[in-house]
PDB file of N, CA and C in Angstrom:
ATOM      1  N   MET D 240      -1.876   0.552  -9.095  1.00  0.00           N
ATOM      2  CA  MET D 240      -0.648  -0.187  -9.270  1.00  0.00           C
ATOM      3  C   MET D 240       0.508   0.692  -8.780  1.00  0.00           C
ATOM      4  N   LYS D 241       1.493   0.082  -8.164  1.00  0.00           N
ATOM      5  CA  LYS D 241       2.704   0.787  -7.738  1.00  0.00           C
ATOM      6  C   LYS D 241       3.790   0.503  -8.767  1.00  0.00           C
ATOM      7  N   VAL D 242       4.325   1.573  -9.340  1.00  0.00           N
ATOM      8  CA  VAL D 242       5.330   1.469 -10.397  1.00  0.00           C
ATOM      9  C   VAL D 242       6.620   2.127  -9.933  1.00  0.00           C
ATOM     10  N   ALA D 243       7.739   1.430 -10.149  1.00  0.00           N
ATOM     11  CA  ALA D 243       9.060   1.993  -9.867  1.00  0.00           C
ATOM     12  C   ALA D 243       9.804   2.168 -11.184  1.00  0.00           C
ATOM     13  N   LEU D 244      10.361   3.340 -11.382  1.00  0.00           N
ATOM     14  CA  LEU D 244      11.207   3.622 -12.537  1.00  0.00           C
ATOM     15  C   LEU D 244      12.636   3.736 -12.024  1.00  0.00           C
ATOM     16  N   VAL D 245      13.525   2.919 -12.556  1.00  0.00           N
ATOM     17  CA  VAL D 245      14.938   3.015 -12.206  1.00  0.00           C
ATOM     18  C   VAL D 245      15.634   3.585 -13.432  1.00  0.00           C
ATOM     19  N   ILE D 246      16.174   4.783 -13.284  1.00  0.00           N
ATOM     20  CA  ILE D 246      16.780   5.497 -14.409  1.00  0.00           C
ATOM     21  C   ILE D 246      18.281   5.564 -14.162  1.00  0.00           C
ATOM     22  N   ALA D 247      19.038   4.822 -14.982  1.00  0.00           N
ATOM     23  CA  ALA D 247      20.482   4.706 -14.774  1.00  0.00           C
ATOM     24  C   ALA D 247      21.289   5.328 -15.914  1.00  0.00           C
ATOM     25  N   GLY D 248      20.616   5.965 -16.840  1.00  0.00           N
ATOM     26  CA  GLY D 248      21.319   6.576 -17.966  1.00  0.00           C
ATOM     27  C   GLY D 248      21.117   8.075 -17.980  1.00  0.00           C
ATOM     28  N   ASN D 249      21.873   8.745 -18.853  1.00  0.00           N
ATOM     29  CA  ASN D 249      21.747  10.194 -18.972  1.00  0.00           C
ATOM     30  C   ASN D 249      21.476  10.638 -20.409  1.00  0.00           C
ATOM     31  N   ASP D 250      21.034   9.708 -21.242  1.00  0.00           N
ATOM     32  CA  ASP D 250      20.646  10.064 -22.604  1.00  0.00           C
ATOM     33  C   ASP D 250      19.383  10.923 -22.529  1.00  0.00           C
ATOM     34  N   PRO D 251      19.398  12.129 -23.092  1.00  0.00           N
ATOM     35  CA  PRO D 251      18.264  13.043 -22.945  1.00  0.00           C
ATOM     36  C   PRO D 251      16.917  12.447 -23.351  1.00  0.00           C
ATOM     37  N   GLU D 252      16.866  11.808 -24.487  1.00  0.00           N
ATOM     38  CA  GLU D 252      15.583  11.272 -24.961  1.00  0.00           C
ATOM     39  C   GLU D 252      15.079  10.143 -24.062  1.00  0.00           C
ATOM     40  N   THR D 253      15.978   9.289 -23.612  1.00  0.00           N
ATOM     41  CA  THR D 253      15.589   8.171 -22.749  1.00  0.00           C
ATOM     42  C   THR D 253      15.059   8.667 -21.411  1.00  0.00           C
ATOM     43  N   VAL D 254      15.757   9.602 -20.794  1.00  0.00           N
ATOM     44  CA  VAL D 254      15.326  10.133 -19.496  1.00  0.00           C
ATOM     45  C   VAL D 254      14.011  10.888 -19.656  1.00  0.00           C
ATOM     46  N   TRP D 255      13.890  11.664 -20.697  1.00  0.00           N
ATOM     47  CA  TRP D 255      12.661  12.412 -20.979  1.00  0.00           C
ATOM     48  C   TRP D 255      11.481  11.454 -21.128  1.00  0.00           C
ATOM     49  N   ASN D 256      11.674  10.379 -21.882  1.00  0.00           N
ATOM     50  CA  ASN D 256      10.599   9.402 -22.066  1.00  0.00           C
ATOM     51  C   ASN D 256      10.264   8.664 -20.780  1.00  0.00           C
ATOM     52  N   ALA D 257      11.253   8.369 -19.955  1.00  0.00           N
ATOM     53  CA  ALA D 257      10.992   7.704 -18.679  1.00  0.00           C
ATOM     54  C   ALA D 257      10.073   8.566 -17.818  1.00  0.00           C
ATOM     55  N   PHE D 258      10.380   9.845 -17.716  1.00  0.00           N
ATOM     56  CA  PHE D 258       9.543  10.727 -16.904  1.00  0.00           C
ATOM     57  C   PHE D 258       8.199  11.013 -17.567  1.00  0.00           C
ATOM     58  N   ARG D 259       8.144  11.059 -18.887  1.00  0.00           N
ATOM     59  CA  ARG D 259       6.858  11.196 -19.573  1.00  0.00           C
ATOM     60  C   ARG D 259       5.964  10.012 -19.243  1.00  0.00           C
ATOM     61  N   PHE D 260       6.546   8.814 -19.247  1.00  0.00           N
ATOM     62  CA  PHE D 260       5.776   7.636 -18.877  1.00  0.00           C
ATOM     63  C   PHE D 260       5.294   7.757 -17.427  1.00  0.00           C
ATOM     64  N   GLY D 261       6.176   8.214 -16.541  1.00  0.00           N
ATOM     65  CA  GLY D 261       5.802   8.395 -15.145  1.00  0.00           C
ATOM     66  C   GLY D 261       4.634   9.352 -14.986  1.00  0.00           C
ATOM     67  N   VAL D 262       4.667  10.462 -15.701  1.00  0.00           N
ATOM     68  CA  VAL D 262       3.572  11.438 -15.658  1.00  0.00           C
ATOM     69  C   VAL D 262       2.284  10.792 -16.160  1.00  0.00           C
ATOM     70  N   PHE D 263       2.374  10.040 -17.252  1.00  0.00           N
ATOM     71  CA  PHE D 263       1.188   9.359 -17.777  1.00  0.00           C
ATOM     72  C   PHE D 263       0.624   8.373 -16.752  1.00  0.00           C
ATOM     73  N   ALA D 264       1.500   7.568 -16.149  1.00  0.00           N
ATOM     74  CA  ALA D 264       1.058   6.570 -15.171  1.00  0.00           C
ATOM     75  C   ALA D 264       0.396   7.235 -13.965  1.00  0.00           C
ATOM     76  N   LEU D 265       0.927   8.368 -13.528  1.00  0.00           N
ATOM     77  CA  LEU D 265       0.297   9.107 -12.439  1.00  0.00           C
ATOM     78  C   LEU D 265      -1.115   9.531 -12.830  1.00  0.00           C
ATOM     79  N   GLY D 266      -1.292   9.892 -14.092  1.00  0.00           N
ATOM     80  CA  GLY D 266      -2.607  10.265 -14.600  1.00  0.00           C
ATOM     81  C   GLY D 266      -3.580   9.097 -14.649  1.00  0.00           C
ATOM     82  N   GLN D 267      -3.054   7.880 -14.582  1.00  0.00           N
ATOM     83  CA  GLN D 267      -3.880   6.674 -14.550  1.00  0.00           C
ATOM     84  C   GLN D 267      -4.133   6.227 -13.112  1.00  0.00           C
ATOM     85  N   ASP D 268      -3.823   7.099 -12.177  1.00  0.00           N
ATOM     86  CA  ASP D 268      -3.974   6.842 -10.736  1.00  0.00           C
ATOM     87  C   ASP D 268      -3.026   5.781 -10.206  1.00  0.00           C
ATOM     88  N   ASP D 269      -1.908   5.581 -10.882  1.00  0.00           N
ATOM     89  CA  ASP D 269      -0.860   4.705 -10.358  1.00  0.00           C
ATOM     90  C   ASP D 269      -0.015   5.495  -9.371  1.00  0.00           C
ATOM     91  N   GLU D 270       0.635   4.784  -8.467  1.00  0.00           N
ATOM     92  CA  GLU D 270       1.600   5.381  -7.557  1.00  0.00           C
ATOM     93  C   GLU D 270       2.963   5.150  -8.195  1.00  0.00           C
ATOM     94  N   VAL D 271       3.688   6.224  -8.496  1.00  0.00           N
ATOM     95  CA  VAL D 271       4.923   6.097  -9.262  1.00  0.00           C
ATOM     96  C   VAL D 271       6.089   6.733  -8.504  1.00  0.00           C
ATOM     97  N   SER D 272       7.192   5.991  -8.436  1.00  0.00           N
ATOM     98  CA  SER D 272       8.438   6.490  -7.859  1.00  0.00           C
ATOM     99  C   SER D 272       9.537   6.310  -8.893  1.00  0.00           C
ATOM    100  N   ALA D 273      10.490   7.216  -8.886  1.00  0.00           N
ATOM    101  CA  ALA D 273      11.647   7.114  -9.771  1.00  0.00           C
ATOM    102  C   ALA D 273      12.910   7.179  -8.926  1.00  0.00           C
ATOM    103  N   PHE D 274      13.838   6.273  -9.208  1.00  0.00           N
ATOM    104  CA  PHE D 274      15.115   6.240  -8.503  1.00  0.00           C
ATOM    105  C   PHE D 274      16.205   6.489  -9.528  1.00  0.00           C
ATOM    106  N   LEU D 275      16.980   7.555  -9.335  1.00  0.00           N
ATOM    107  CA  LEU D 275      18.091   7.886 -10.220  1.00  0.00           C
ATOM    108  C   LEU D 275      19.343   7.201  -9.707  1.00  0.00           C
ATOM    109  N   LEU D 276      19.987   6.460 -10.579  1.00  0.00           N
ATOM    110  CA  LEU D 276      21.131   5.629 -10.217  1.00  0.00           C
ATOM    111  C   LEU D 276      22.235   5.825 -11.251  1.00  0.00           C
ATOM    112  N   GLY D 277      23.488   5.777 -10.844  1.00  0.00           N
ATOM    113  CA  GLY D 277      24.598   5.929 -11.793  1.00  0.00           C
ATOM    114  C   GLY D 277      24.480   7.248 -12.536  1.00  0.00           C
ATOM    115  N   LYS D 278      24.644   7.195 -13.855  1.00  0.00           N
ATOM    116  CA  LYS D 278      24.554   8.410 -14.671  1.00  0.00           C
ATOM    117  C   LYS D 278      23.180   9.061 -14.605  1.00  0.00           C
ATOM    118  N   GLY D 279      22.191   8.311 -14.127  1.00  0.00           N
ATOM    119  CA  GLY D 279      20.841   8.852 -13.999  1.00  0.00           C
ATOM    120  C   GLY D 279      20.754  10.052 -13.071  1.00  0.00           C
ATOM    121  N   VAL D 280      21.668  10.138 -12.099  1.00  0.00           N
ATOM    122  CA  VAL D 280      21.632  11.283 -11.179  1.00  0.00           C
ATOM    123  C   VAL D 280      21.964  12.592 -11.896  1.00  0.00           C
ATOM    124  N   GLU D 281      22.453  12.505 -13.117  1.00  0.00           N
ATOM    125  CA  GLU D 281      22.752  13.699 -13.908  1.00  0.00           C
ATOM    126  C   GLU D 281      21.513  14.250 -14.611  1.00  0.00           C
ATOM    127  N   ALA D 282      20.364  13.584 -14.458  1.00  0.00           N
ATOM    128  CA  ALA D 282      19.145  13.933 -15.194  1.00  0.00           C
ATOM    129  C   ALA D 282      18.762  15.400 -15.067  1.00  0.00           C
ATOM    130  N   GLU D 283      18.826  15.908 -13.864  1.00  0.00           N
ATOM    131  CA  GLU D 283      18.429  17.285 -13.603  1.00  0.00           C
ATOM    132  C   GLU D 283      19.234  18.294 -14.411  1.00  0.00           C
ATOM    133  N   ARG D 284      20.451  17.929 -14.747  1.00  0.00           N
ATOM    134  CA  ARG D 284      21.353  18.861 -15.437  1.00  0.00           C
ATOM    135  C   ARG D 284      21.411  18.644 -16.956  1.00  0.00           C
ATOM    136  N   ILE D 285      20.615  17.713 -17.447  1.00  0.00           N
ATOM    137  CA  ILE D 285      20.631  17.452 -18.889  1.00  0.00           C
ATOM    138  C   ILE D 285      20.088  18.677 -19.613  1.00  0.00           C
ATOM    139  N   GLY D 286      20.878  19.195 -20.517  1.00  0.00           N
ATOM    140  CA  GLY D 286      20.459  20.328 -21.330  1.00  0.00           C
ATOM    141  C   GLY D 286      20.347  19.906 -22.784  1.00  0.00           C
ATOM    142  N   ASP D 287      19.145  19.884 -23.289  1.00  0.00           N
ATOM    143  CA  ASP D 287      18.922  19.492 -24.677  1.00  0.00           C
ATOM    144  C   ASP D 287      17.705  20.260 -25.179  1.00  0.00           C
ATOM    145  N   GLU D 288      17.851  20.936 -26.295  1.00  0.00           N
ATOM    146  CA  GLU D 288      16.760  21.752 -26.842  1.00  0.00           C
ATOM    147  C   GLU D 288      15.524  20.932 -27.174  1.00  0.00           C
ATOM    148  N   ARG D 289      15.711  19.699 -27.596  1.00  0.00           N
ATOM    149  CA  ARG D 289      14.578  18.873 -28.027  1.00  0.00           C
ATOM    150  C   ARG D 289      13.847  18.201 -26.879  1.00  0.00           C
ATOM    151  N   PHE D 290      14.529  17.963 -25.773  1.00  0.00           N
ATOM    152  CA  PHE D 290      13.950  17.196 -24.677  1.00  0.00           C
ATOM    153  C   PHE D 290      14.048  17.990 -23.372  1.00  0.00           C
ATOM    154  N   ALA D 291      12.920  18.481 -22.921  1.00  0.00           N
ATOM    155  CA  ALA D 291      12.855  19.305 -21.715  1.00  0.00           C
ATOM    156  C   ALA D 291      12.831  18.400 -20.475  1.00  0.00           C
ATOM    157  N   VAL D 292      13.980  17.836 -20.156  1.00  0.00           N
ATOM    158  CA  VAL D 292      14.066  16.850 -19.077  1.00  0.00           C
ATOM    159  C   VAL D 292      13.688  17.462 -17.732  1.00  0.00           C
ATOM    160  N   ARG D 293      14.285  18.569 -17.379  1.00  0.00           N
ATOM    161  CA  ARG D 293      13.988  19.175 -16.064  1.00  0.00           C
ATOM    162  C   ARG D 293      12.507  19.511 -15.943  1.00  0.00           C
ATOM    163  N   ALA D 294      11.918  20.031 -16.993  1.00  0.00           N
ATOM    164  CA  ALA D 294      10.497  20.400 -16.951  1.00  0.00           C
ATOM    165  C   ALA D 294       9.610  19.181 -16.711  1.00  0.00           C
ATOM    166  N   VAL D 295       9.901  18.076 -17.360  1.00  0.00           N
ATOM    167  CA  VAL D 295       9.070  16.884 -17.170  1.00  0.00           C
ATOM    168  C   VAL D 295       9.343  16.257 -15.803  1.00  0.00           C
ATOM    169  N   MET D 296      10.555  16.397 -15.283  1.00  0.00           N
ATOM    170  CA  MET D 296      10.836  15.939 -13.915  1.00  0.00           C
ATOM    171  C   MET D 296      10.018  16.751 -12.911  1.00  0.00           C
ATOM    172  N   GLU D 297       9.958  18.054 -13.106  1.00  0.00           N
ATOM    173  CA  GLU D 297       9.178  18.915 -12.221  1.00  0.00           C
ATOM    174  C   GLU D 297       7.691  18.584 -12.309  1.00  0.00           C
ATOM    175  N   GLU D 298       7.210  18.292 -13.515  1.00  0.00           N
ATOM    176  CA  GLU D 298       5.812  17.899 -13.696  1.00  0.00           C
ATOM    177  C   GLU D 298       5.534  16.579 -12.968  1.00  0.00           C
ATOM    178  N   PHE D 299       6.470  15.639 -13.075  1.00  0.00           N
ATOM    179  CA  PHE D 299       6.352  14.341 -12.413  1.00  0.00           C
ATOM    180  C   PHE D 299       6.170  14.531 -10.903  1.00  0.00           C
ATOM    181  N   VAL D 300       7.008  15.351 -10.296  1.00  0.00           N
ATOM    182  CA  VAL D 300       6.937  15.595  -8.852  1.00  0.00           C
ATOM    183  C   VAL D 300       5.659  16.369  -8.502  1.00  0.00           C
ATOM    184  N   ALA D 301       5.306  17.359  -9.315  1.00  0.00           N
ATOM    185  CA  ALA D 301       4.109  18.169  -9.059  1.00  0.00           C
ATOM    186  C   ALA D 301       2.837  17.325  -9.081  1.00  0.00           C
ATOM    187  N   LYS D 302       2.841  16.274  -9.884  1.00  0.00           N
ATOM    188  CA  LYS D 302       1.655  15.414  -9.989  1.00  0.00           C
ATOM    189  C   LYS D 302       1.665  14.277  -8.983  1.00  0.00           C
ATOM    190  N   GLY D 303       2.631  14.285  -8.075  1.00  0.00           N
ATOM    191  CA  GLY D 303       2.642  13.302  -6.999  1.00  0.00           C
ATOM    192  C   GLY D 303       3.665  12.199  -7.125  1.00  0.00           C
ATOM    193  N   GLY D 304       4.532  12.256  -8.129  1.00  0.00           N
ATOM    194  CA  GLY D 304       5.592  11.259  -8.271  1.00  0.00           C
ATOM    195  C   GLY D 304       6.653  11.448  -7.198  1.00  0.00           C
ATOM    196  N   ARG D 305       7.214  10.346  -6.761  1.00  0.00           N
ATOM    197  CA  ARG D 305       8.287  10.399  -5.756  1.00  0.00           C
ATOM    198  C   ARG D 305       9.607  10.207  -6.479  1.00  0.00           C
ATOM    199  N   LEU D 306      10.539  11.098  -6.242  1.00  0.00           N
ATOM    200  CA  LEU D 306      11.823  11.073  -6.925  1.00  0.00           C
ATOM    201  C   LEU D 306      12.937  10.940  -5.900  1.00  0.00           C
ATOM    202  N   LEU D 307      13.823   9.954  -6.117  1.00  0.00           N
ATOM    203  CA  LEU D 307      14.948   9.692  -5.227  1.00  0.00           C
ATOM    204  C   LEU D 307      16.226   9.605  -6.047  1.00  0.00           C
ATOM    205  N   ALA D 308      17.348   9.952  -5.447  1.00  0.00           N
ATOM    206  CA  ALA D 308      18.629   9.890  -6.140  1.00  0.00           C
ATOM    207  C   ALA D 308      19.669   9.201  -5.267  1.00  0.00           C
ATOM    208  N   CYS D 309      20.455   8.323  -5.849  1.00  0.00           N
ATOM    209  CA  CYS D 309      21.494   7.579  -5.141  1.00  0.00           C
ATOM    210  C   CYS D 309      22.546   8.543  -4.591  1.00  0.00           C
ATOM    211  N   GLY D 310      22.703   8.527  -3.270  1.00  0.00           N
ATOM    212  CA  GLY D 310      23.665   9.415  -2.619  1.00  0.00           C
ATOM    213  C   GLY D 310      25.101   9.157  -3.037  1.00  0.00           C
ATOM    214  N   SER D 311      25.478   7.886  -3.157  1.00  0.00           N
ATOM    215  CA  SER D 311      26.846   7.552  -3.572  1.00  0.00           C
ATOM    216  C   SER D 311      27.120   8.029  -4.986  1.00  0.00           C
ATOM    217  N   CYS D 312      26.130   7.888  -5.850  1.00  0.00           N
ATOM    218  CA  CYS D 312      26.285   8.305  -7.249  1.00  0.00           C
ATOM    219  C   CYS D 312      26.393   9.823  -7.351  1.00  0.00           C
ATOM    220  N   LEU D 313      25.617  10.537  -6.518  1.00  0.00           N
ATOM    221  CA  LEU D 313      25.723  11.996  -6.477  1.00  0.00           C
ATOM    222  C   LEU D 313      27.114  12.407  -5.998  1.00  0.00           C
ATOM    223  N   GLU D 314      27.576  11.750  -4.944  1.00  0.00           N
ATOM    224  CA  GLU D 314      28.880  12.067  -4.364  1.00  0.00           C
ATOM    225  C   GLU D 314      30.012  11.846  -5.370  1.00  0.00           C
ATOM    226  N   LEU D 315      29.953  10.750  -6.112  1.00  0.00           N
ATOM    227  CA  LEU D 315      30.978  10.465  -7.122  1.00  0.00           C
ATOM    228  C   LEU D 315      31.069  11.553  -8.180  1.00  0.00           C
ATOM    229  N   ARG D 316      29.962  12.239  -8.399  1.00  0.00           N
ATOM    230  CA  ARG D 316      29.904  13.295  -9.407  1.00  0.00           C
ATOM    231  C   ARG D 316      29.979  14.694  -8.783  1.00  0.00           C
ATOM    232  N   ALA D 317      30.300  14.761  -7.502  1.00  0.00           N
ATOM    233  CA  ALA D 317      30.388  16.032  -6.766  1.00  0.00           C
ATOM    234  C   ALA D 317      29.104  16.838  -6.916  1.00  0.00           C
ATOM    235  N   GLN D 318      27.953  16.139  -6.887  1.00  0.00           N
ATOM    236  CA  GLN D 318      26.650  16.784  -6.954  1.00  0.00           C
ATOM    237  C   GLN D 318      25.999  16.684  -5.578  1.00  0.00           C
ATOM    238  N   LYS D 319      25.100  17.624  -5.324  1.00  0.00           N
ATOM    239  CA  LYS D 319      24.359  17.598  -4.072  1.00  0.00           C
ATOM    240  C   LYS D 319      22.893  17.342  -4.380  1.00  0.00           C
ATOM    241  N   SER D 320      22.205  16.791  -3.403  1.00  0.00           N
ATOM    242  CA  SER D 320      20.775  16.601  -3.568  1.00  0.00           C
ATOM    243  C   SER D 320      20.078  17.940  -3.376  1.00  0.00           C
ATOM    244  N   ASP D 321      18.843  18.011  -3.826  1.00  0.00           N
ATOM    245  CA  ASP D 321      18.035  19.203  -3.606  1.00  0.00           C
ATOM    246  C   ASP D 321      16.584  18.776  -3.422  1.00  0.00           C
ATOM    247  N   GLU D 322      15.686  19.738  -3.395  1.00  0.00           N
ATOM    248  CA  GLU D 322      14.278  19.414  -3.173  1.00  0.00           C
ATOM    249  C   GLU D 322      13.731  18.501  -4.261  1.00  0.00           C
ATOM    250  N   LEU D 323      14.152  18.698  -5.492  1.00  0.00           N
ATOM    251  CA  LEU D 323      13.651  17.878  -6.589  1.00  0.00           C
ATOM    252  C   LEU D 323      14.185  16.458  -6.492  1.00  0.00           C
ATOM    253  N   CYS D 324      15.454  16.302  -6.143  1.00  0.00           N
ATOM    254  CA  CYS D 324      16.102  14.985  -6.072  1.00  0.00           C
ATOM    255  C   CYS D 324      16.720  14.756  -4.701  1.00  0.00           C
ATOM    256  N   PRO D 325      15.938  14.296  -3.730  1.00  0.00           N
ATOM    257  CA  PRO D 325      16.526  14.031  -2.414  1.00  0.00           C
ATOM    258  C   PRO D 325      17.458  12.819  -2.434  1.00  0.00           C
ATOM    259  N   VAL D 326      18.465  12.872  -1.580  1.00  0.00           N
ATOM    260  CA  VAL D 326      19.463  11.809  -1.511  1.00  0.00           C
ATOM    261  C   VAL D 326      18.834  10.544  -0.913  1.00  0.00           C
ATOM    262  N   SER D 327      19.217   9.402  -1.464  1.00  0.00           N
ATOM    263  CA  SER D 327      18.691   8.108  -1.035  1.00  0.00           C
ATOM    264  C   SER D 327      19.810   7.080  -1.005  1.00  0.00           C
ATOM    265  N   THR D 328      19.458   5.867  -0.593  1.00  0.00           N
ATOM    266  CA  THR D 328      20.446   4.801  -0.422  1.00  0.00           C
ATOM    267  C   THR D 328      19.998   3.528  -1.127  1.00  0.00           C
ATOM    268  N   MET D 329      20.867   2.535  -1.124  1.00  0.00           N
ATOM    269  CA  MET D 329      20.501   1.226  -1.668  1.00  0.00           C
ATOM    270  C   MET D 329      19.347   0.621  -0.865  1.00  0.00           C
ATOM    271  N   ARG D 330      19.285   0.918   0.420  1.00  0.00           N
ATOM    272  CA  ARG D 330      18.165   0.450   1.242  1.00  0.00           C
ATOM    273  C   ARG D 330      16.842   1.010   0.698  1.00  0.00           C
ATOM    274  N   ASP D 331      16.860   2.281   0.312  1.00  0.00           N
ATOM    275  CA  ASP D 331      15.660   2.906  -0.256  1.00  0.00           C
ATOM    276  C   ASP D 331      15.287   2.263  -1.594  1.00  0.00           C
ATOM    277  N   LEU D 332      16.297   1.979  -2.421  1.00  0.00           N
ATOM    278  CA  LEU D 332      16.035   1.329  -3.706  1.00  0.00           C
ATOM    279  C   LEU D 332      15.459  -0.060  -3.481  1.00  0.00           C
ATOM    280  N   HIS D 333      16.020  -0.796  -2.536  1.00  0.00           N
ATOM    281  CA  HIS D 333      15.524  -2.137  -2.235  1.00  0.00           C
ATOM    282  C   HIS D 333      14.068  -2.076  -1.777  1.00  0.00           C
ATOM    283  N   ALA D 334      13.760  -1.151  -0.902  1.00  0.00           N
ATOM    284  CA  ALA D 334      12.383  -1.000  -0.417  1.00  0.00           C
ATOM    285  C   ALA D 334      11.446  -0.632  -1.559  1.00  0.00           C
ATOM    286  N   LEU D 335      11.895   0.237  -2.441  1.00  0.00           N
ATOM    287  CA  LEU D 335      11.097   0.650  -3.590  1.00  0.00           C
ATOM    288  C   LEU D 335      10.772  -0.543  -4.486  1.00  0.00           C
ATOM    289  N   VAL D 336      11.780  -1.349  -4.767  1.00  0.00           N
ATOM    290  CA  VAL D 336      11.581  -2.536  -5.607  1.00  0.00           C
ATOM    291  C   VAL D 336      10.648  -3.524  -4.906  1.00  0.00           C
ATOM    292  N   ALA D 337      10.856  -3.737  -3.617  1.00  0.00           N
ATOM    293  CA  ALA D 337      10.056  -4.713  -2.866  1.00  0.00           C
ATOM    294  C   ALA D 337       8.582  -4.310  -2.789  1.00  0.00           C
ATOM    295  N   GLU D 338       8.305  -3.035  -2.722  1.00  0.00           N
ATOM    296  CA  GLU D 338       6.917  -2.593  -2.556  1.00  0.00           C
ATOM    297  C   GLU D 338       6.199  -2.360  -3.880  1.00  0.00           C
ATOM    298  N   SER D 339       6.908  -2.410  -4.997  1.00  0.00           N
ATOM    299  CA  SER D 339       6.316  -2.102  -6.299  1.00  0.00           C
ATOM    300  C   SER D 339       5.721  -3.332  -6.971  1.00  0.00           C
ATOM    301  N   ASP D 340       4.652  -3.072  -7.729  1.00  0.00           N
ATOM    302  CA  ASP D 340       4.046  -4.128  -8.541  1.00  0.00           C
ATOM    303  C   ASP D 340       4.832  -4.320  -9.841  1.00  0.00           C
ATOM    304  N   ARG D 341       5.378  -3.241 -10.352  1.00  0.00           N
ATOM    305  CA  ARG D 341       6.147  -3.288 -11.601  1.00  0.00           C
ATOM    306  C   ARG D 341       7.384  -2.414 -11.450  1.00  0.00           C
ATOM    307  N   VAL D 342       8.508  -2.884 -12.002  1.00  0.00           N
ATOM    308  CA  VAL D 342       9.752  -2.121 -11.999  1.00  0.00           C
ATOM    309  C   VAL D 342      10.208  -2.003 -13.439  1.00  0.00           C
ATOM    310  N   LEU D 343      10.411  -0.793 -13.906  1.00  0.00           N
ATOM    311  CA  LEU D 343      10.913  -0.545 -15.253  1.00  0.00           C
ATOM    312  C   LEU D 343      12.263   0.113 -15.150  1.00  0.00           C
ATOM    313  N   THR D 344      13.185  -0.280 -16.005  1.00  0.00           N
ATOM    314  CA  THR D 344      14.510   0.321 -15.998  1.00  0.00           C
ATOM    315  C   THR D 344      14.767   1.067 -17.294  1.00  0.00           C
ATOM    316  N   PHE D 345      15.429   2.189 -17.176  1.00  0.00           N
ATOM    317  CA  PHE D 345      15.752   3.023 -18.337  1.00  0.00           C
ATOM    318  C   PHE D 345      17.213   3.356 -18.292  1.00  0.00           C
TER     319      PHE D 345
END
């Protein structure tokens, strides 16, 4: 199954759970992509003692998850893309949604 995760929030627990689900789905041999949108592009910088967001994002990518980040949303926050979160566009989000069997939003 192809699964798309659209993460538009920056609540530590919500983002952590979204990526935990992604890691689990990858373990079920699903193809999983995550698109960070709006406040979601702040995920990499979330600092919370209880929720290791960056670590689970790195695990997601290491296990074969595809991670994309909205370029306009990064720009609005004066953030740059990096290897973990490459810059993407609405065209990429549209393609992701069109090719996925399931789309979950967080």
